[in-house]
PDB file of C-alpha atoms and ligand atoms in Angstrom:
ATOM      1  CA  UNK A   1       0.000   0.000   0.000  1.00 85.00           C
ATOM      2  CA  UNK A   2       1.292   3.429  -0.934  1.00 92.00           C
ATOM      3  CA  UNK A   3       0.115   6.962  -0.170  1.00 95.00           C
ATOM      4  CA  UNK A   4      -0.161   8.947  -3.364  1.00 97.00           C
ATOM      5  CA  UNK A   5      -0.518  12.712  -3.630  1.00 98.00           C
ATOM      6  CA  UNK A   6      -2.625  13.559  -6.684  1.00 98.00           C
ATOM      7  CA  UNK A   7      -2.010  17.126  -7.854  1.00 98.00           C
ATOM      8  CA  UNK A   8      -4.513  17.600 -10.667  1.00 97.00           C
ATOM      9  CA  UNK A   9      -7.014  20.413 -11.163  1.00 96.00           C
ATOM     10  CA  UNK A  10      -9.471  18.488 -13.327  1.00 96.00           C
ATOM     11  CA  UNK A  11     -11.693  16.899 -10.724  1.00 97.00           C
ATOM     12  CA  UNK A  12     -12.977  14.125 -12.991  1.00 96.00           C
ATOM     13  CA  UNK A  13      -9.438  12.976 -13.805  1.00 95.00           C
ATOM     14  CA  UNK A  14      -8.332  13.281 -10.191  1.00 97.00           C
ATOM     15  CA  UNK A  15     -11.337  11.257  -8.980  1.00 97.00           C
ATOM     16  CA  UNK A  16     -10.719   8.586 -11.596  1.00 96.00           C
ATOM     17  CA  UNK A  17      -7.068   8.278 -10.548  1.00 97.00           C
ATOM     18  CA  UNK A  18      -7.993   8.057  -6.867  1.00 97.00           C
ATOM     19  CA  UNK A  19     -10.675   5.445  -7.530  1.00 97.00           C
ATOM     20  CA  UNK A  20      -8.300   3.235  -9.493  1.00 95.00           C
ATOM     21  CA  UNK A  21      -5.479   3.579  -6.969  1.00 96.00           C
ATOM     22  CA  UNK A  22      -7.895   2.527  -4.236  1.00 96.00           C
ATOM     23  CA  UNK A  23      -9.054  -0.484  -6.238  1.00 93.00           C
ATOM     24  CA  UNK A  24      -5.537  -1.870  -6.194  1.00 92.00           C
ATOM     25  CA  UNK A  25      -5.028  -1.079  -2.510  1.00 90.00           C
ATOM     26  CA  UNK A  26      -3.341   2.335  -2.437  1.00 94.00           C
ATOM     27  CA  UNK A  27      -4.527   5.498  -0.730  1.00 95.00           C
ATOM     28  CA  UNK A  28      -4.498   8.988  -2.124  1.00 96.00           C
ATOM     29  CA  UNK A  29      -4.903  12.628  -1.247  1.00 97.00           C
ATOM     30  CA  UNK A  30      -6.212  15.083  -3.819  1.00 98.00           C
ATOM     31  CA  UNK A  31      -4.906  18.596  -4.329  1.00 98.00           C
ATOM     32  CA  UNK A  32      -6.491  20.793  -6.993  1.00 98.00           C
ATOM     33  CA  UNK A  33      -4.120  23.735  -7.314  1.00 96.00           C
ATOM     34  CA  UNK A  34      -0.444  24.588  -7.060  1.00 95.00           C
ATOM     35  CA  UNK A  35      -0.711  26.740  -3.943  1.00 95.00           C
ATOM     36  CA  UNK A  36      -2.252  24.048  -1.796  1.00 95.00           C
ATOM     37  CA  UNK A  37       0.586  21.557  -2.253  1.00 96.00           C
ATOM     38  CA  UNK A  38       3.146  22.763   0.308  1.00 93.00           C
ATOM     39  CA  UNK A  39       0.429  23.082   2.934  1.00 93.00           C
ATOM     40  CA  UNK A  40      -0.780  19.508   2.411  1.00 95.00           C
ATOM     41  CA  UNK A  41       2.796  18.183   2.494  1.00 94.00           C
ATOM     42  CA  UNK A  42       3.108  19.408   6.089  1.00 91.00           C
ATOM     43  CA  UNK A  43       0.613  16.817   7.283  1.00 92.00           C
ATOM     44  CA  UNK A  44       0.602  14.164   4.524  1.00 93.00           C
ATOM     45  CA  UNK A  45       3.723  12.209   3.634  1.00 91.00           C
ATOM     46  CA  UNK A  46       3.221  10.662   0.202  1.00 96.00           C
ATOM     47  CA  UNK A  47       5.251   7.766  -1.206  1.00 95.00           C
ATOM     48  CA  UNK A  48       4.615   9.121  -4.680  1.00 97.00           C
ATOM     49  CA  UNK A  49       3.350  12.309  -6.316  1.00 98.00           C
ATOM     50  CA  UNK A  50       1.273  12.435  -9.501  1.00 98.00           C
ATOM     51  CA  UNK A  51       1.809  15.963 -10.719  1.00 97.00           C
ATOM     52  CA  UNK A  52      -0.122  17.724 -13.442  1.00 95.00           C
ATOM     53  CA  UNK A  53       1.809  20.352 -15.411  1.00 92.00           C
ATOM     54  CA  UNK A  54      -0.942  22.931 -16.013  1.00 91.00           C
ATOM     55  CA  UNK A  55      -2.325  23.939 -12.618  1.00 94.00           C
ATOM     56  CA  UNK A  56      -3.952  27.091 -11.220  1.00 96.00           C
ATOM     57  CA  UNK A  57      -1.632  29.543  -9.363  1.00 95.00           C
ATOM     58  CA  UNK A  58       1.542  27.486  -9.660  1.00 95.00           C
ATOM     59  CA  UNK A  59       2.297  24.973 -12.388  1.00 94.00           C
ATOM     60  CA  UNK A  60       3.900  21.566 -11.943  1.00 94.00           C
ATOM     61  CA  UNK A  61       7.269  22.708 -13.278  1.00 93.00           C
ATOM     62  CA  UNK A  62       7.462  25.562 -10.738  1.00 95.00           C
ATOM     63  CA  UNK A  63       6.594  23.168  -7.938  1.00 96.00           C
ATOM     64  CA  UNK A  64       9.435  20.880  -9.036  1.00 94.00           C
ATOM     65  CA  UNK A  65      11.810  23.859  -9.243  1.00 94.00           C
ATOM     66  CA  UNK A  66      10.947  24.737  -5.647  1.00 93.00           C
ATOM     67  CA  UNK A  67      12.125  21.242  -4.686  1.00 91.00           C
ATOM     68  CA  UNK A  68       9.214  20.752  -2.316  1.00 92.00           C
ATOM     69  CA  UNK A  69       8.976  17.033  -3.134  1.00 93.00           C
ATOM     70  CA  UNK A  70      12.478  16.396  -1.845  1.00 86.00           C
ATOM     71  CA  UNK A  71      13.146  12.669  -1.990  1.00 88.00           C
ATOM     72  CA  UNK A  72       9.601  11.740  -3.045  1.00 94.00           C
ATOM     73  CA  UNK A  73       9.254  10.170  -6.509  1.00 96.00           C
ATOM     74  CA  UNK A  74       7.210  12.221  -8.962  1.00 96.00           C
ATOM     75  CA  UNK A  75       5.313  11.191 -12.093  1.00 96.00           C
ATOM     76  CA  UNK A  76       4.253  14.078 -14.318  1.00 94.00           C
ATOM     77  CA  UNK A  77       0.806  14.056 -15.879  1.00 93.00           C
ATOM     78  CA  UNK A  78       1.039  16.030 -19.072  1.00 87.00           C
ATOM     79  CA  UNK A  79      -1.872  16.898 -21.316  1.00 80.00           C
ATOM     80  CA  UNK A  80       0.227  17.714 -24.296  1.00 68.00           C
ATOM     81  CA  UNK A  81       2.080  15.036 -26.128  1.00 69.00           C
ATOM     82  CA  UNK A  82       4.936  17.457 -26.335  1.00 70.00           C
ATOM     83  CA  UNK A  83       8.526  16.257 -26.262  1.00 75.00           C
ATOM     84  CA  UNK A  84       9.673  19.519 -24.667  1.00 78.00           C
ATOM     85  CA  UNK A  85       7.326  18.991 -21.704  1.00 79.00           C
ATOM     86  CA  UNK A  86       8.531  15.447 -21.148  1.00 79.00           C
ATOM     87  CA  UNK A  87      12.200  16.395 -21.330  1.00 81.00           C
ATOM     88  CA  UNK A  88      11.696  19.377 -19.044  1.00 84.00           C
ATOM     89  CA  UNK A  89       9.805  17.253 -16.504  1.00 84.00           C
ATOM     90  CA  UNK A  90      12.497  14.589 -16.435  1.00 86.00           C
ATOM     91  CA  UNK A  91      15.291  17.191 -16.250  1.00 87.00           C
ATOM     92  CA  UNK A  92      13.600  18.690 -13.225  1.00 89.00           C
ATOM     93  CA  UNK A  93      13.937  15.325 -11.535  1.00 89.00           C
ATOM     94  CA  UNK A  94      10.647  13.575 -12.250  1.00 92.00           C
ATOM     95  CA  UNK A  95      10.834   9.784 -12.334  1.00 94.00           C
ATOM     96  CA  UNK A  96       8.402   9.323 -15.200  1.00 93.00           C
ATOM     97  CA  UNK A  97       5.622  11.030 -17.089  1.00 91.00           C
ATOM     98  CA  UNK A  98       2.212  10.000 -18.364  1.00 92.00           C
ATOM     99  CA  UNK A  99       0.534  11.667 -21.307  1.00 90.00           C
ATOM    100  CA  UNK A 100      -3.169  12.439 -20.864  1.00 89.00           C
ATOM    101  CA  UNK A 101      -5.536  10.890 -21.755  1.00 89.00           C
ATOM    102  CA  UNK A 102      -4.113   7.663 -20.375  1.00 91.00           C
ATOM    103  CA  UNK A 103      -5.457   4.199 -19.778  1.00 91.00           C
ATOM    104  CA  UNK A 104      -5.901   2.948 -16.228  1.00 91.00           C
ATOM    105  CA  UNK A 105      -3.598  -0.011 -16.770  1.00 92.00           C
ATOM    106  CA  UNK A 106      -0.834   2.289 -18.008  1.00 92.00           C
ATOM    107  CA  UNK A 107      -1.214   4.572 -15.014  1.00 94.00           C
ATOM    108  CA  UNK A 108      -1.089   1.645 -12.582  1.00 94.00           C
ATOM    109  CA  UNK A 109       1.875   0.036 -14.329  1.00 92.00           C
ATOM    110  CA  UNK A 110       3.890   3.258 -14.113  1.00 94.00           C
ATOM    111  CA  UNK A 111       2.896   3.846 -10.500  1.00 95.00           C
ATOM    112  CA  UNK A 112       3.987   0.307  -9.578  1.00 91.00           C
ATOM    113  CA  UNK A 113       7.259   0.630 -11.495  1.00 91.00           C
ATOM    114  CA  UNK A 114       8.214   3.924  -9.841  1.00 94.00           C
ATOM    115  CA  UNK A 115       7.229   2.668  -6.374  1.00 91.00           C
ATOM    116  CA  UNK A 116       9.282  -0.483  -6.911  1.00 85.00           C
ATOM    117  CA  UNK A 117      12.339   1.541  -7.909  1.00 86.00           C
ATOM    118  CA  UNK A 118      11.911   3.904  -4.972  1.00 84.00           C
ATOM    119  CA  UNK A 119      11.415   1.195  -2.367  1.00 75.00           C
ATOM    120  CA  UNK A 120      13.142  -1.992  -3.397  1.00 66.00           C
ATOM    121  CA  UNK A 121      11.653  -3.983  -0.560  1.00 66.00           C
ATOM    122  CA  UNK A 122      10.504  -7.460  -1.357  1.00 65.00           C
ATOM    123  CA  UNK A 123       7.152  -7.457  -3.073  1.00 76.00           C
ATOM    124  CA  UNK A 124       4.840  -9.981  -1.596  1.00 85.00           C
ATOM    125  CA  UNK A 125       1.124 -10.573  -1.558  1.00 90.00           C
ATOM    126  CA  UNK A 126      -1.078 -13.282  -0.149  1.00 93.00           C
ATOM    127  CA  UNK A 127      -4.588 -14.070  -1.358  1.00 95.00           C
ATOM    128  CA  UNK A 128      -6.536 -16.862   0.352  1.00 95.00           C
ATOM    129  CA  UNK A 129      -4.040 -19.705   0.766  1.00 95.00           C
ATOM    130  CA  UNK A 130      -1.811 -18.452  -2.026  1.00 97.00           C
ATOM    131  CA  UNK A 131       1.410 -16.513  -1.397  1.00 96.00           C
ATOM    132  CA  UNK A 132       3.238 -14.772  -4.193  1.00 95.00           C
ATOM    133  CA  UNK A 133       6.833 -13.515  -3.919  1.00 92.00           C
ATOM    134  CA  UNK A 134       7.323 -11.419  -7.020  1.00 89.00           C
ATOM    135  CA  UNK A 135      11.077 -11.021  -6.880  1.00 84.00           C
ATOM    136  CA  UNK A 136      11.764 -14.710  -6.347  1.00 88.00           C
ATOM    137  CA  UNK A 137       8.904 -15.480  -8.754  1.00 92.00           C
ATOM    138  CA  UNK A 138       7.751 -18.006  -6.216  1.00 94.00           C
ATOM    139  CA  UNK A 139       4.138 -19.004  -5.668  1.00 97.00           C
ATOM    140  CA  UNK A 140       2.870 -21.275  -2.926  1.00 97.00           C
ATOM    141  CA  UNK A 141      -0.528 -22.766  -2.189  1.00 97.00           C
ATOM    142  CA  UNK A 142      -0.988 -24.029   1.371  1.00 96.00           C
ATOM    143  CA  UNK A 143       2.784 -23.568   1.807  1.00 94.00           C
ATOM    144  CA  UNK A 144       3.546 -25.882  -1.109  1.00 97.00           C
ATOM    145  CA  UNK A 145       5.301 -24.545  -4.191  1.00 97.00           C
ATOM    146  CA  UNK A 146       3.086 -24.198  -7.236  1.00 97.00           C
ATOM    147  CA  UNK A 147       4.785 -24.732 -10.577  1.00 97.00           C
ATOM    148  CA  UNK A 148       3.796 -21.912 -12.871  1.00 97.00           C
ATOM    149  CA  UNK A 149       5.202 -21.390 -16.329  1.00 96.00           C
ATOM    150  CA  UNK A 150       6.765 -17.982 -17.007  1.00 93.00           C
ATOM    151  CA  UNK A 151       3.689 -16.942 -18.945  1.00 94.00           C
ATOM    152  CA  UNK A 152       1.327 -18.029 -16.204  1.00 96.00           C
ATOM    153  CA  UNK A 153       3.371 -16.074 -13.699  1.00 96.00           C
ATOM    154  CA  UNK A 154       3.341 -12.969 -15.882  1.00 95.00           C
ATOM    155  CA  UNK A 155      -0.397 -13.245 -16.374  1.00 96.00           C
ATOM    156  CA  UNK A 156      -0.870 -13.599 -12.620  1.00 97.00           C
ATOM    157  CA  UNK A 157       1.301 -10.533 -12.027  1.00 94.00           C
ATOM    158  CA  UNK A 158      -0.773  -8.477 -14.486  1.00 94.00           C
ATOM    159  CA  UNK A 159      -4.008  -9.600 -12.807  1.00 96.00           C
ATOM    160  CA  UNK A 160      -2.646  -8.699  -9.370  1.00 94.00           C
ATOM    161  CA  UNK A 161      -1.279  -5.304 -10.420  1.00 91.00           C
ATOM    162  CA  UNK A 162      -4.714  -4.499 -11.884  1.00 94.00           C
ATOM    163  CA  UNK A 163      -6.811  -6.321  -9.313  1.00 94.00           C
ATOM    164  CA  UNK A 164     -10.509  -5.478  -9.152  1.00 94.00           C
ATOM    165  CA  UNK A 165     -10.308  -4.010 -12.649  1.00 94.00           C
ATOM    166  CA  UNK A 166     -11.862  -5.791 -15.631  1.00 95.00           C
ATOM    167  CA  UNK A 167      -9.262  -6.497 -18.296  1.00 96.00           C
ATOM    168  CA  UNK A 168     -10.090  -7.475 -21.847  1.00 95.00           C
ATOM    169  CA  UNK A 169      -8.467 -10.514 -23.416  1.00 95.00           C
ATOM    170  CA  UNK A 170      -6.615  -8.203 -25.817  1.00 92.00           C
ATOM    171  CA  UNK A 171      -5.308  -6.131 -22.936  1.00 92.00           C
ATOM    172  CA  UNK A 172      -4.137  -9.248 -21.116  1.00 94.00           C
ATOM    173  CA  UNK A 173      -2.359 -10.412 -24.263  1.00 93.00           C
ATOM    174  CA  UNK A 174      -0.648  -7.024 -24.589  1.00 90.00           C
ATOM    175  CA  UNK A 175       0.422  -6.904 -20.973  1.00 90.00           C
ATOM    176  CA  UNK A 176       1.401 -10.509 -20.299  1.00 93.00           C
ATOM    177  CA  UNK A 177       2.560 -11.618 -23.722  1.00 92.00           C
ATOM    178  CA  UNK A 178       3.843  -8.318 -25.104  1.00 85.00           C
ATOM    179  CA  UNK A 179       2.637  -5.931 -27.760  1.00 71.00           C
ATOM    180  CA  UNK A 180       4.453  -7.755 -30.530  1.00 76.00           C
ATOM    181  CA  UNK A 181       2.714 -11.046 -29.800  1.00 78.00           C
ATOM    182  CA  UNK A 182       0.126 -11.943 -32.402  1.00 77.00           C
ATOM    183  CA  UNK A 183      -1.713 -14.658 -30.621  1.00 78.00           C
ATOM    184  CA  UNK A 184      -5.233 -15.850 -30.410  1.00 87.00           C
ATOM    185  CA  UNK A 185      -7.170 -14.466 -27.458  1.00 87.00           C
ATOM    186  CA  UNK A 186      -8.155 -18.071 -26.702  1.00 92.00           C
ATOM    187  CA  UNK A 187      -4.574 -18.447 -25.453  1.00 94.00           C
ATOM    188  CA  UNK A 188      -5.618 -16.177 -22.593  1.00 96.00           C
ATOM    189  CA  UNK A 189      -8.577 -18.428 -21.736  1.00 97.00           C
ATOM    190  CA  UNK A 190      -6.338 -21.491 -21.637  1.00 96.00           C
ATOM    191  CA  UNK A 191      -3.886 -19.810 -19.258  1.00 97.00           C
ATOM    192  CA  UNK A 192      -6.660 -18.422 -17.056  1.00 98.00           C
ATOM    193  CA  UNK A 193      -8.103 -21.921 -16.712  1.00 98.00           C
ATOM    194  CA  UNK A 194      -4.693 -23.210 -15.618  1.00 98.00           C
ATOM    195  CA  UNK A 195      -4.184 -20.400 -13.113  1.00 98.00           C
ATOM    196  CA  UNK A 196      -7.619 -20.944 -11.603  1.00 98.00           C
ATOM    197  CA  UNK A 197      -6.929 -24.610 -11.158  1.00 98.00           C
ATOM    198  CA  UNK A 198      -3.362 -24.358  -9.905  1.00 98.00           C
ATOM    199  CA  UNK A 199      -4.154 -21.614  -7.374  1.00 98.00           C
ATOM    200  CA  UNK A 200      -7.725 -22.623  -6.506  1.00 97.00           C
ATOM    201  CA  UNK A 201      -8.777 -19.196  -7.795  1.00 98.00           C
ATOM    202  CA  UNK A 202     -12.063 -20.369  -9.344  1.00 97.00           C
ATOM    203  CA  UNK A 203     -13.948 -17.747  -7.335  1.00 96.00           C
ATOM    204  CA  UNK A 204     -11.245 -15.112  -7.477  1.00 98.00           C
ATOM    205  CA  UNK A 205     -10.721 -14.809 -11.221  1.00 98.00           C
ATOM    206  CA  UNK A 206     -14.112 -13.783 -12.558  1.00 98.00           C
ATOM    207  CA  UNK A 207     -15.110 -14.061 -16.184  1.00 98.00           C
ATOM    208  CA  UNK A 208     -16.500 -10.774 -17.477  1.00 97.00           C
ATOM    209  CA  UNK A 209     -19.098 -11.531 -20.115  1.00 95.00           C
ATOM    210  CA  UNK A 210     -17.976 -10.583 -23.641  1.00 92.00           C
ATOM    211  CA  UNK A 211     -14.872  -8.838 -22.279  1.00 95.00           C
ATOM    212  CA  UNK A 212     -12.325 -10.814 -20.328  1.00 97.00           C
ATOM    213  CA  UNK A 213     -11.382 -11.331 -16.702  1.00 98.00           C
ATOM    214  CA  UNK A 214     -11.055  -9.657 -13.351  1.00 97.00           C
ATOM    215  CA  UNK A 215      -9.164 -10.783 -10.268  1.00 97.00           C
ATOM    216  CA  UNK A 216     -11.315  -9.937  -7.277  1.00 97.00           C
ATOM    217  CA  UNK A 217      -9.485  -9.319  -4.041  1.00 92.00           C
TER     218      UNK A 217
HETATM  219 CA1   CA B   1      -4.447  20.758 -15.532  1.00 56.86          CA
END
């Protein structure tokens, strides 16, 4: 679980980010303009900042220049797909940037990646009688090792990183098999069936009619 400071003046976008972060187990605090940030930082210690560039009163670049996020990883949210913005954000010390509009899975993947880099503690999760050690790529059920193929493990990792979010078969193929994989979406079904059986996740991995799957935790 991470505490995320969301600095974004468009309420709909900010609410959407907060909702999705909460779905995967994080917490967030919303700030809607540039002036409010330093005040909030006095009583809220975030593990990560999502920082919009265009903000009322003080823009994201100025906030970075003030170095008020000292030591806290920052991901810029930039509306423009402008190279100059990205380069400027990264030069100012941001860890990553996301171009708006973005997909939920992309947001969550970048958040996880930056958090992992910032805090290289062992990533571990347990669901029912299943324990998953991501770094060792080790999965146990009732304390007994479960043999997963690399692909099954990657699929499981994608489902966990996006838990409680419905993912289409195409999205799962992109994320677990890679964008250059031209496979049949039935491949996904086959692997899901194996994961359900191996992990006793029949009630955890839900089939979403006409779409794909969702891991419910
Ligand atoms: Ca804005």
